[in-house]
Amino acid sequence: MRSKIIVTGGCGYIGSHTVIELIENDFEVVILDDLSNSTEKTLERINKITGVTPEFIKLDLKNSLETNKVFNEHKYASGVIHFAAHKAVGESVEQPLKYYKNNLYSLLNTLEAQSVNGINNFIFSSSATVYGTPDILPITEKNKTQRPFSPYGNTKKVAEEILDDFTKSNKAFSAISLRYFNPIGAHESGKIGELPNGIPNNLMPYITQTAAGIREKLMVYGNDYPTKDGTPIRDYIHVVDLAKAHVIAVKRLLKKEQETTLEFFNLGTGVGYSVLDVINTFETVTNSKLNYEITKRRDGDVPQLYASTDLAKNKLDWSANKKLDDMISSSWAWEQNLRNKT
Ligand code: UFG
């Protein structure tokens, strides 16, 4: 019998790419999503790629009664991948309670519903933001976590602390927290990708929307950082590589291969690129000029962040395959498809 995996936030950017990889690895998928930052159309797009439409339940995980009911109806599921969360850094600074309420209630209700219904495997969608401003690079999982700059980031750190307490108290429960660096790119079919609501906060969608003529100009936030060209360095990772890591992590839990009941893994490529590297590569890949201007620094940006990938490689036998060119050309293909359709 196929194992069933509940994917919260499965209509979102990373969630939808992971659902495809799960289906392609013969898992049955149930998506729970409140569609607050995604669309039900994703289900059709997943079908076009895989030939399967996953079961979908519109659910606000803040509602504990409803959450318990849904998990009870799916109590034979083997595990949960929990993507559902608000993720806009700037908005979280303006509306911290919205972020703490949504991201933490959703987590607590999911864990409680899992525990009541005996669904004991959990993958958490975490972020490199839990490392704050790291003193040592590349960042290993042994680097100390620090209070992140934003309330959004802090919900990820607090969530990991909750998982630590919960896995200690409930010995039957196993969890893996995956700390993403900077996910970009889109599925090679061009049928799914990132769909930011309103003005994008992140670099890649801002670049593609500028090139598509939806935004006038990209503002580059500072060129006076202590880096090779003065712009901040990040570890960009293709979303499909990231999605594949989730499937491997699920299999690790199902085969009971984890070494401790809560494990942490960085998901990055280990290679850092500056903002200007990304712009230059975009211009080369698309053979076009991007309209951009250097402006002042953005609050909370750290100069450099890139992963040590050794632990994921050694324990999960996973490493990212796709290069920056692939990430950028797939983001651009998705942006163009999106605009042609609407
Ligand atoms: N940048 C610009 N102009 C823009 C957008 C971004 O110059 O319009 C720059 C930023 O200053 C930064 C780089 O591009 O140097 C990357 O910025 P992103 O917003 O794309 O990504 P961040 O590294 O700031 O944020 C990412 C995730 C967050 C997470 C954070 C933690 O999007 O969810 O990493 O490190 F919290």
mmCIF file of C-alpha atoms and ligand atoms in Angstrom:
data_model
loop_
_atom_site.group_PDB
_atom_site.id
_atom_site.type_symbol
_atom_site.label_atom_id
_atom_site.label_comp_id
_atom_site.label_asym_id
_atom_site.label_seq_id
_atom_site.Cartn_x
_atom_site.Cartn_y
_atom_site.Cartn_z
ATOM 1 C CA MET A 1 0.000 0.000 0.000
ATOM 2 C CA ARG A 2 1.203 3.497 -0.768
ATOM 3 C CA SER A 3 2.134 5.700 2.187
ATOM 4 C CA LYS A 4 -0.012 8.760 2.637
ATOM 5 C CA ILE A 5 1.640 12.084 3.446
ATOM 6 C CA ILE A 6 -0.277 15.145 4.631
ATOM 7 C CA VAL A 7 1.242 18.309 3.168
ATOM 8 C CA THR A 8 0.162 21.540 4.847
ATOM 9 C CA GLY A 9 0.621 24.543 2.586
ATOM 10 C CA GLY A 10 0.837 22.163 -0.372
ATOM 11 C CA CYS A 11 -0.554 24.719 -2.837
ATOM 12 C CA GLY A 12 2.281 27.139 -2.068
ATOM 13 C CA TYR A 13 5.628 27.591 -3.762
ATOM 14 C CA ILE A 14 7.839 24.988 -2.071
ATOM 15 C CA GLY A 15 4.849 22.867 -1.043
ATOM 16 C CA SER A 16 3.588 22.355 -4.602
ATOM 17 C CA HIS A 17 7.018 21.373 -5.910
ATOM 18 C CA THR A 18 7.335 18.891 -3.046
ATOM 19 C CA VAL A 19 3.890 17.418 -3.759
ATOM 20 C CA ILE A 20 5.060 16.663 -7.317
ATOM 21 C CA GLU A 21 8.177 14.903 -6.066
ATOM 22 C CA LEU A 22 6.115 12.908 -3.545
ATOM 23 C CA ILE A 23 3.669 11.786 -6.234
ATOM 24 C CA GLU A 24 6.561 10.847 -8.513
ATOM 25 C CA ASN A 25 7.950 8.750 -5.650
ATOM 26 C CA ASP A 26 4.629 6.914 -5.351
ATOM 27 C CA PHE A 27 3.307 8.595 -2.224
ATOM 28 C CA GLU A 28 -0.361 9.435 -1.822
ATOM 29 C CA VAL A 29 -0.723 13.105 -0.926
ATOM 30 C CA VAL A 30 -3.375 15.039 0.972
ATOM 31 C CA ILE A 31 -2.970 18.806 0.778
ATOM 32 C CA LEU A 32 -4.257 21.059 3.551
ATOM 33 C CA ASP A 33 -4.144 24.732 2.640
ATOM 34 C CA ASP A 34 -6.139 27.839 3.563
ATOM 35 C CA LEU A 35 -5.247 29.410 0.175
ATOM 36 C CA SER A 36 -4.309 32.667 1.946
ATOM 37 C CA ASN A 37 -1.228 33.010 -0.265
ATOM 38 C CA SER A 38 -1.852 30.392 -2.947
ATOM 39 C CA THR A 39 -4.447 29.173 -5.384
ATOM 40 C CA GLU A 40 -6.492 26.024 -5.921
ATOM 41 C CA LYS A 41 -5.403 26.181 -9.599
ATOM 42 C CA THR A 42 -2.160 24.615 -8.417
ATOM 43 C CA LEU A 43 -4.029 21.300 -8.184
ATOM 44 C CA GLU A 44 -4.748 21.322 -11.941
ATOM 45 C CA ARG A 45 -1.145 22.253 -12.627
ATOM 46 C CA ILE A 46 0.072 19.356 -10.489
ATOM 47 C CA ASN A 47 -2.248 17.094 -12.460
ATOM 48 C CA LYS A 48 -0.842 18.343 -15.764
ATOM 49 C CA ILE A 49 2.657 17.462 -14.612
ATOM 50 C CA THR A 50 2.029 14.166 -12.786
ATOM 51 C CA GLY A 51 -1.350 12.935 -14.073
ATOM 52 C CA VAL A 52 -2.577 12.880 -10.464
ATOM 53 C CA THR A 53 -4.787 15.357 -8.650
ATOM 54 C CA PRO A 54 -3.959 15.151 -4.957
ATOM 55 C CA GLU A 55 -6.772 15.227 -2.429
ATOM 56 C CA PHE A 56 -7.293 18.789 -1.257
ATOM 57 C CA ILE A 57 -8.949 20.119 1.888
ATOM 58 C CA LYS A 58 -9.290 23.844 2.443
ATOM 59 C CA LEU A 59 -8.383 24.239 6.060
ATOM 60 C CA ASP A 60 -7.227 26.974 8.397
ATOM 61 C CA LEU A 61 -4.860 25.196 10.779
ATOM 62 C CA LYS A 62 -5.500 27.895 13.381
ATOM 63 C CA ASN A 63 -8.860 26.186 13.912
ATOM 64 C CA SER A 64 -7.982 23.347 16.271
ATOM 65 C CA LEU A 65 -11.380 21.603 16.146
ATOM 66 C CA GLU A 66 -11.385 21.450 12.349
ATOM 67 C CA THR A 67 -7.734 20.434 12.304
ATOM 68 C CA ASN A 68 -8.382 17.554 14.691
ATOM 69 C CA LYS A 69 -11.350 16.437 12.620
ATOM 70 C CA VAL A 70 -9.350 16.386 9.381
ATOM 71 C CA PHE A 71 -6.412 14.554 10.954
ATOM 72 C CA ASN A 72 -8.808 12.032 12.481
ATOM 73 C CA GLU A 73 -10.212 11.349 9.007
ATOM 74 C CA HIS A 74 -6.612 10.782 7.813
ATOM 75 C CA LYS A 75 -5.288 8.998 10.856
ATOM 76 C CA TYR A 76 -3.639 6.322 8.713
ATOM 77 C CA ALA A 77 -1.317 8.868 7.159
ATOM 78 C CA SER A 78 2.367 8.087 7.667
ATOM 79 C CA GLY A 79 3.550 11.617 8.216
ATOM 80 C CA VAL A 80 3.194 15.345 7.768
ATOM 81 C CA ILE A 81 5.268 17.923 5.926
ATOM 82 C CA HIS A 82 4.405 21.287 7.416
ATOM 83 C CA PHE A 83 4.906 24.199 5.021
ATOM 84 C CA ALA A 84 1.867 26.275 5.964
ATOM 85 C CA ALA A 85 3.052 29.647 7.274
ATOM 86 C CA HIS A 86 3.115 33.344 6.528
ATOM 87 C CA LYS A 87 6.542 34.277 5.166
ATOM 88 C CA ALA A 88 6.866 37.970 4.331
ATOM 89 C CA VAL A 89 9.713 39.326 6.429
ATOM 90 C CA GLY A 90 8.731 43.020 6.136
ATOM 91 C CA GLU A 91 5.054 42.408 6.878
ATOM 92 C CA SER A 92 6.028 40.413 9.960
ATOM 93 C CA VAL A 93 7.883 43.447 11.330
ATOM 94 C CA GLU A 94 4.734 45.548 10.886
ATOM 95 C CA GLN A 95 2.280 42.898 12.085
ATOM 96 C CA PRO A 96 4.152 40.594 14.476
ATOM 97 C CA LEU A 97 1.046 39.192 16.156
ATOM 98 C CA LYS A 98 -0.375 38.052 12.825
ATOM 99 C CA TYR A 99 2.812 36.058 12.293
ATOM 100 C CA TYR A 100 3.135 34.601 15.783
ATOM 101 C CA LYS A 101 -0.565 33.706 15.811
ATOM 102 C CA ASN A 102 -0.652 32.096 12.378
ATOM 103 C CA ASN A 103 2.690 30.330 12.333
ATOM 104 C CA LEU A 104 2.655 29.100 15.919
ATOM 105 C CA TYR A 105 -1.047 28.200 16.346
ATOM 106 C CA SER A 106 -0.847 26.273 13.077
ATOM 107 C CA LEU A 107 2.179 24.375 14.290
ATOM 108 C CA LEU A 108 0.716 23.635 17.722
ATOM 109 C CA ASN A 109 -2.628 22.480 16.313
ATOM 110 C CA THR A 110 -0.886 20.276 13.749
ATOM 111 C CA LEU A 111 1.338 18.644 16.375
ATOM 112 C CA GLU A 112 -1.602 18.125 18.709
ATOM 113 C CA ALA A 113 -3.785 16.625 15.991
ATOM 114 C CA GLN A 114 -0.932 14.355 14.914
ATOM 115 C CA SER A 115 -0.291 13.240 18.455
ATOM 116 C CA VAL A 116 -3.966 12.474 19.173
ATOM 117 C CA ASN A 117 -4.221 10.486 15.944
ATOM 118 C CA GLY A 118 -0.902 8.675 16.182
ATOM 119 C CA ILE A 119 0.713 10.261 13.113
ATOM 120 C CA ASN A 120 4.247 10.341 14.428
ATOM 121 C CA ASN A 121 6.463 11.647 11.628
ATOM 122 C CA PHE A 122 6.950 15.350 10.972
ATOM 123 C CA ILE A 123 9.047 17.415 8.583
ATOM 124 C CA PHE A 124 9.331 21.111 9.371
ATOM 125 C CA SER A 125 9.918 23.889 6.893
ATOM 126 C CA SER A 126 12.572 25.976 8.642
ATOM 127 C CA SER A 127 14.973 28.636 7.454
ATOM 128 C CA ALA A 128 18.591 29.715 7.593
ATOM 129 C CA THR A 129 17.219 32.794 9.316
ATOM 130 C CA VAL A 130 17.534 30.819 12.612
ATOM 131 C CA TYR A 131 21.316 31.391 12.417
ATOM 132 C CA GLY A 132 20.872 35.185 12.692
ATOM 133 C CA THR A 133 24.126 36.886 11.723
ATOM 134 C CA PRO A 134 26.561 33.977 11.723
ATOM 135 C CA ASP A 135 30.146 34.408 12.979
ATOM 136 C CA ILE A 136 31.456 31.391 11.091
ATOM 137 C CA LEU A 137 30.967 30.545 7.403
ATOM 138 C CA PRO A 138 29.996 28.242 5.830
ATOM 139 C CA ILE A 139 27.212 27.663 8.340
ATOM 140 C CA THR A 140 27.070 24.164 9.789
ATOM 141 C CA GLU A 141 24.142 22.846 11.774
ATOM 142 C CA LYS A 142 26.421 23.185 14.832
ATOM 143 C CA ASN A 143 26.473 26.990 14.469
ATOM 144 C CA LYS A 144 24.570 28.516 17.362
ATOM 145 C CA THR A 145 21.093 29.751 16.497
ATOM 146 C CA GLN A 146 20.417 33.390 17.311
ATOM 147 C CA ARG A 147 17.281 35.439 17.625
ATOM 148 C CA PRO A 148 16.401 36.299 14.021
ATOM 149 C CA PHE A 149 15.896 39.914 13.056
ATOM 150 C CA SER A 150 12.254 39.542 12.055
ATOM 151 C CA PRO A 151 9.180 38.153 13.836
ATOM 152 C CA TYR A 152 8.775 35.844 10.807
ATOM 153 C CA GLY A 153 12.257 34.478 11.400
ATOM 154 C CA ASN A 154 11.594 34.183 15.099
ATOM 155 C CA THR A 155 8.517 32.017 14.460
ATOM 156 C CA LYS A 156 10.898 29.539 12.787
ATOM 157 C CA LYS A 157 13.305 29.600 15.720
ATOM 158 C CA VAL A 158 10.546 29.264 18.318
ATOM 159 C CA ALA A 159 8.979 26.456 16.256
ATOM 160 C CA GLU A 160 12.256 24.540 16.389
ATOM 161 C CA GLU A 161 12.337 25.021 20.176
ATOM 162 C CA ILE A 162 8.757 23.740 20.433
ATOM 163 C CA LEU A 163 9.752 20.702 18.362
ATOM 164 C CA ASP A 164 12.712 20.117 20.651
ATOM 165 C CA ASP A 165 10.485 20.065 23.742
ATOM 166 C CA PHE A 166 7.777 18.032 22.041
ATOM 167 C CA THR A 167 10.055 15.305 20.680
ATOM 168 C CA LYS A 168 11.641 14.978 24.118
ATOM 169 C CA SER A 169 8.253 14.532 25.772
ATOM 170 C CA ASN A 170 6.764 12.210 23.151
ATOM 171 C CA LYS A 171 9.247 9.460 22.422
ATOM 172 C CA ALA A 172 7.119 7.984 19.637
ATOM 173 C CA PHE A 173 7.321 11.237 17.667
ATOM 174 C CA SER A 174 10.149 11.953 15.183
ATOM 175 C CA ALA A 175 10.853 15.208 13.422
ATOM 176 C CA ILE A 176 13.285 16.670 10.929
ATOM 177 C CA SER A 177 13.717 20.406 10.576
ATOM 178 C CA LEU A 178 14.971 21.488 7.160
ATOM 179 C CA ARG A 179 16.689 24.868 7.163
ATOM 180 C CA TYR A 180 16.358 26.382 3.718
ATOM 181 C CA PHE A 181 18.777 28.940 2.389
ATOM 182 C CA ASN A 182 17.383 30.961 -0.563
ATOM 183 C CA PRO A 183 14.967 28.896 -2.676
ATOM 184 C CA ILE A 184 14.449 30.173 -6.224
ATOM 185 C CA GLY A 185 13.637 28.622 -9.612
ATOM 186 C CA ALA A 186 10.619 26.740 -10.878
ATOM 187 C CA HIS A 187 9.590 23.333 -12.177
ATOM 188 C CA GLU A 188 11.118 22.504 -15.570
ATOM 189 C CA SER A 189 7.632 22.166 -17.093
ATOM 190 C CA GLY A 190 7.107 25.903 -16.517
ATOM 191 C CA LYS A 191 3.665 24.994 -15.117
ATOM 192 C CA ILE A 192 4.303 25.832 -11.465
ATOM 193 C CA GLY A 193 6.537 28.322 -9.696
ATOM 194 C CA GLU A 194 6.573 31.145 -7.196
ATOM 195 C CA LEU A 195 3.496 33.350 -7.190
ATOM 196 C CA PRO A 196 4.074 36.227 -4.787
ATOM 197 C CA ASN A 197 1.059 38.223 -3.672
ATOM 198 C CA GLY A 198 1.513 41.899 -4.563
ATOM 199 C CA ILE A 199 4.973 43.435 -4.630
ATOM 200 C CA PRO A 200 7.633 40.742 -4.186
ATOM 201 C CA ASN A 201 9.993 40.991 -1.222
ATOM 202 C CA ASN A 202 12.526 38.554 -2.577
ATOM 203 C CA LEU A 203 15.196 39.174 -5.139
ATOM 204 C CA MET A 204 14.364 36.606 -7.837
ATOM 205 C CA PRO A 205 10.655 37.361 -8.338
ATOM 206 C CA TYR A 206 11.492 41.066 -8.249
ATOM 207 C CA ILE A 207 14.034 40.563 -11.023
ATOM 208 C CA THR A 208 11.687 38.524 -13.233
ATOM 209 C CA GLN A 209 8.804 40.951 -12.702
ATOM 210 C CA THR A 210 11.075 43.875 -13.589
ATOM 211 C CA ALA A 211 12.234 42.119 -16.747
ATOM 212 C CA ALA A 212 8.593 41.350 -17.590
ATOM 213 C CA GLY A 213 7.746 45.051 -17.288
ATOM 214 C CA ILE A 214 5.510 44.685 -14.207
ATOM 215 C CA ARG A 215 7.981 46.586 -11.983
ATOM 216 C CA GLU A 216 9.859 49.557 -13.281
ATOM 217 C CA LYS A 217 13.189 49.011 -11.611
ATOM 218 C CA LEU A 218 14.944 46.663 -9.204
ATOM 219 C CA MET A 219 16.395 48.425 -6.182
ATOM 220 C CA VAL A 220 19.638 46.808 -5.048
ATOM 221 C CA TYR A 221 19.787 47.226 -1.288
ATOM 222 C CA GLY A 222 23.326 48.391 -0.659
ATOM 223 C CA ASN A 223 26.749 47.908 -2.264
ATOM 224 C CA ASP A 224 28.855 48.755 0.767
ATOM 225 C CA TYR A 225 28.900 45.351 2.447
ATOM 226 C CA PRO A 226 32.232 43.657 3.144
ATOM 227 C CA THR A 227 31.887 41.311 0.156
ATOM 228 C CA LYS A 228 33.727 41.046 -3.199
ATOM 229 C CA ASP A 229 31.437 43.555 -4.989
ATOM 230 C CA GLY A 230 29.799 45.138 -1.937
ATOM 231 C CA THR A 231 26.414 43.410 -2.355
ATOM 232 C CA PRO A 232 25.210 40.683 0.041
ATOM 233 C CA ILE A 233 25.969 37.040 -0.616
ATOM 234 C CA ARG A 234 23.358 34.287 -0.385
ATOM 235 C CA ASP A 235 23.158 30.579 -1.071
ATOM 236 C CA TYR A 236 20.474 30.264 -3.773
ATOM 237 C CA ILE A 237 19.009 26.788 -4.194
ATOM 238 C CA HIS A 238 16.709 25.423 -6.885
ATOM 239 C CA VAL A 239 13.241 24.685 -5.486
ATOM 240 C CA VAL A 240 13.177 21.264 -7.190
ATOM 241 C CA ASP A 241 16.417 20.255 -5.446
ATOM 242 C CA LEU A 242 14.823 21.450 -2.218
ATOM 243 C CA ALA A 243 11.637 19.469 -2.904
ATOM 244 C CA LYS A 244 13.627 16.280 -3.513
ATOM 245 C CA ALA A 245 15.302 16.689 -0.115
ATOM 246 C CA HIS A 246 11.869 16.597 1.544
ATOM 247 C CA VAL A 247 11.088 13.234 -0.040
ATOM 248 C CA ILE A 248 14.410 11.862 1.172
ATOM 249 C CA ALA A 249 13.716 13.209 4.670
ATOM 250 C CA VAL A 250 10.259 11.574 4.683
ATOM 251 C CA LYS A 251 11.757 8.244 3.658
ATOM 252 C CA ARG A 252 14.376 8.576 6.403
ATOM 253 C CA LEU A 253 11.647 8.959 9.017
ATOM 254 C CA LEU A 254 9.521 6.135 7.600
ATOM 255 C CA LYS A 255 12.519 3.798 7.595
ATOM 256 C CA LYS A 256 13.363 4.948 11.133
ATOM 257 C CA GLU A 257 16.870 5.897 10.068
ATOM 258 C CA GLN A 258 17.064 9.107 12.074
ATOM 259 C CA GLU A 259 19.761 9.237 14.725
ATOM 260 C CA THR A 260 17.927 11.501 17.154
ATOM 261 C CA THR A 261 14.205 12.157 17.421
ATOM 262 C CA LEU A 262 14.749 15.716 16.164
ATOM 263 C CA GLU A 263 17.290 16.305 13.419
ATOM 264 C CA PHE A 264 18.295 19.514 11.635
ATOM 265 C CA PHE A 265 19.657 19.798 8.107
ATOM 266 C CA ASN A 266 20.802 22.778 6.076
ATOM 267 C CA LEU A 267 19.482 22.795 2.528
ATOM 268 C CA GLY A 268 21.687 24.911 0.321
ATOM 269 C CA THR A 269 24.268 24.447 -2.411
ATOM 270 C CA GLY A 270 27.229 25.608 -0.341
ATOM 271 C CA VAL A 271 28.017 28.274 -2.947
ATOM 272 C CA GLY A 272 27.380 31.951 -2.302
ATOM 273 C CA TYR A 273 26.435 34.471 -4.978
ATOM 274 C CA SER A 274 26.161 38.228 -4.585
ATOM 275 C CA VAL A 275 23.139 40.232 -5.710
ATOM 276 C CA LEU A 276 25.202 41.529 -8.651
ATOM 277 C CA ASP A 277 26.186 37.953 -9.572
ATOM 278 C CA VAL A 278 22.490 37.090 -9.777
ATOM 279 C CA ILE A 279 21.720 40.170 -11.883
ATOM 280 C CA ASN A 280 24.650 39.519 -14.224
ATOM 281 C CA THR A 281 23.714 35.866 -14.638
ATOM 282 C CA PHE A 282 20.117 36.874 -15.336
ATOM 283 C CA GLU A 283 21.302 39.274 -18.039
ATOM 284 C CA THR A 284 23.496 36.594 -19.606
ATOM 285 C CA VAL A 285 20.881 33.837 -19.457
ATOM 286 C CA THR A 286 18.130 36.018 -20.894
ATOM 287 C CA ASN A 287 20.365 38.078 -23.146
ATOM 288 C CA SER A 288 18.759 41.292 -21.900
ATOM 289 C CA LYS A 289 19.534 44.298 -19.717
ATOM 290 C CA LEU A 290 17.865 44.644 -16.352
ATOM 291 C CA ASN A 291 16.834 48.051 -15.087
ATOM 292 C CA TYR A 292 18.325 48.401 -11.599
ATOM 293 C CA GLU A 293 19.677 51.003 -9.233
ATOM 294 C CA ILE A 294 21.835 50.791 -6.132
ATOM 295 C CA THR A 295 20.075 52.199 -3.100
ATOM 296 C CA LYS A 296 20.591 52.088 0.670
ATOM 297 C CA ARG A 297 20.757 48.915 2.737
ATOM 298 C CA ARG A 298 17.569 47.134 3.798
ATOM 299 C CA ASP A 299 17.144 46.658 7.567
ATOM 300 C CA GLY A 300 17.975 43.201 8.789
ATOM 301 C CA ASP A 301 20.016 41.993 5.792
ATOM 302 C CA VAL A 302 23.173 40.135 6.767
ATOM 303 C CA PRO A 303 26.291 40.463 4.575
ATOM 304 C CA GLN A 304 26.850 36.766 3.887
ATOM 305 C CA LEU A 305 24.963 33.529 4.350
ATOM 306 C CA TYR A 306 25.912 30.227 2.808
ATOM 307 C CA ALA A 307 25.559 26.670 3.950
ATOM 308 C CA SER A 308 27.849 23.861 4.804
ATOM 309 C CA THR A 309 26.167 21.011 2.980
ATOM 310 C CA ASP A 310 28.193 18.163 4.506
ATOM 311 C CA LEU A 311 25.593 16.900 6.947
ATOM 312 C CA ALA A 312 22.831 16.567 4.322
ATOM 313 C CA LYS A 313 25.299 14.886 2.008
ATOM 314 C CA ASN A 314 26.562 12.425 4.622
ATOM 315 C CA LYS A 315 23.308 11.568 6.356
ATOM 316 C CA LEU A 316 20.675 12.072 3.645
ATOM 317 C CA ASP A 317 22.882 11.329 0.648
ATOM 318 C CA TRP A 318 21.422 14.491 -0.839
ATOM 319 C CA SER A 319 23.086 17.405 -2.518
ATOM 320 C CA ALA A 320 21.785 20.093 -4.828
ATOM 321 C CA ASN A 321 22.406 19.444 -8.540
ATOM 322 C CA LYS A 322 21.108 22.514 -10.264
ATOM 323 C CA LYS A 323 23.279 25.536 -10.969
ATOM 324 C CA LEU A 324 22.468 29.233 -10.823
ATOM 325 C CA ASP A 325 21.838 29.335 -14.608
ATOM 326 C CA ASP A 326 19.128 26.651 -14.275
ATOM 327 C CA MET A 327 17.577 28.410 -11.324
ATOM 328 C CA ILE A 328 17.386 31.696 -13.188
ATOM 329 C CA SER A 329 16.257 30.347 -16.564
ATOM 330 C CA SER A 330 13.473 28.292 -14.935
ATOM 331 C CA SER A 331 12.296 31.318 -12.896
ATOM 332 C CA TRP A 332 12.213 33.346 -16.083
ATOM 333 C CA ALA A 333 10.362 30.632 -18.053
ATOM 334 C CA TRP A 334 7.732 30.463 -15.299
ATOM 335 C CA GLU A 335 7.317 34.252 -15.230
ATOM 336 C CA GLN A 336 6.803 34.305 -18.988
ATOM 337 C CA ASN A 337 4.297 31.442 -18.935
ATOM 338 C CA LEU A 338 2.395 33.146 -16.153
ATOM 339 C CA ARG A 339 2.097 36.409 -18.075
ATOM 340 C CA ASN A 340 1.110 34.711 -21.327
ATOM 341 C CA LYS A 341 -1.759 32.936 -19.596
ATOM 342 C CA THR A 342 -3.245 35.850 -17.659
HETATM 343 N N1 UFG B 1 17.484 42.265 -2.581
HETATM 344 C C1 UFG B 1 17.618 43.444 -3.293
HETATM 345 N N2 UFG B 1 16.497 43.987 -3.849
HETATM 346 C C2 UFG B 1 15.263 43.425 -3.717
HETATM 347 C C3 UFG B 1 15.138 42.208 -2.986
HETATM 348 C C4 UFG B 1 16.275 41.674 -2.418
HETATM 349 O O1 UFG B 1 18.716 43.989 -3.425
HETATM 350 O O2 UFG B 1 14.292 43.978 -4.228
HETATM 351 C C5 UFG B 1 18.691 41.660 -2.002
HETATM 352 C C6 UFG B 1 18.635 41.608 -0.481
HETATM 353 O O3 UFG B 1 19.123 42.786 0.063
HETATM 354 C C7 UFG B 1 19.523 40.400 -0.204
HETATM 355 C C8 UFG B 1 19.337 39.495 -1.420
HETATM 356 O O4 UFG B 1 18.795 40.324 -2.428
HETATM 357 O O5 UFG B 1 20.842 40.792 -0.148
HETATM 358 C C9 UFG B 1 18.392 38.351 -1.174
HETATM 359 O O6 UFG B 1 17.185 38.867 -0.642
HETATM 360 P P1 UFG B 1 15.850 38.007 -0.529
HETATM 361 O O7 UFG B 1 14.793 38.895 0.035
HETATM 362 O O8 UFG B 1 15.576 37.328 -1.814
HETATM 363 O O9 UFG B 1 16.260 36.872 0.500
HETATM 364 P P2 UFG B 1 16.733 37.001 2.003
HETATM 365 O O10 UFG B 1 18.076 36.374 2.060
HETATM 366 O O11 UFG B 1 16.597 38.340 2.568
HETATM 367 O O12 UFG B 1 15.574 36.156 2.710
HETATM 368 C C10 UFG B 1 15.569 34.784 2.655
HETATM 369 C C11 UFG B 1 14.152 34.238 2.753
HETATM 370 C C12 UFG B 1 13.549 34.540 4.087
HETATM 371 C C13 UFG B 1 14.466 34.162 5.190
HETATM 372 C C14 UFG B 1 15.827 34.740 4.979
HETATM 373 C C15 UFG B 1 16.743 34.242 6.011
HETATM 374 O O13 UFG B 1 13.341 34.793 1.756
HETATM 375 O O14 UFG B 1 12.379 33.785 4.211
HETATM 376 O O15 UFG B 1 16.322 34.349 3.710
HETATM 377 O O16 UFG B 1 18.018 34.308 5.693
HETATM 378 F F1 UFG B 1 14.011 34.581 6.396
#
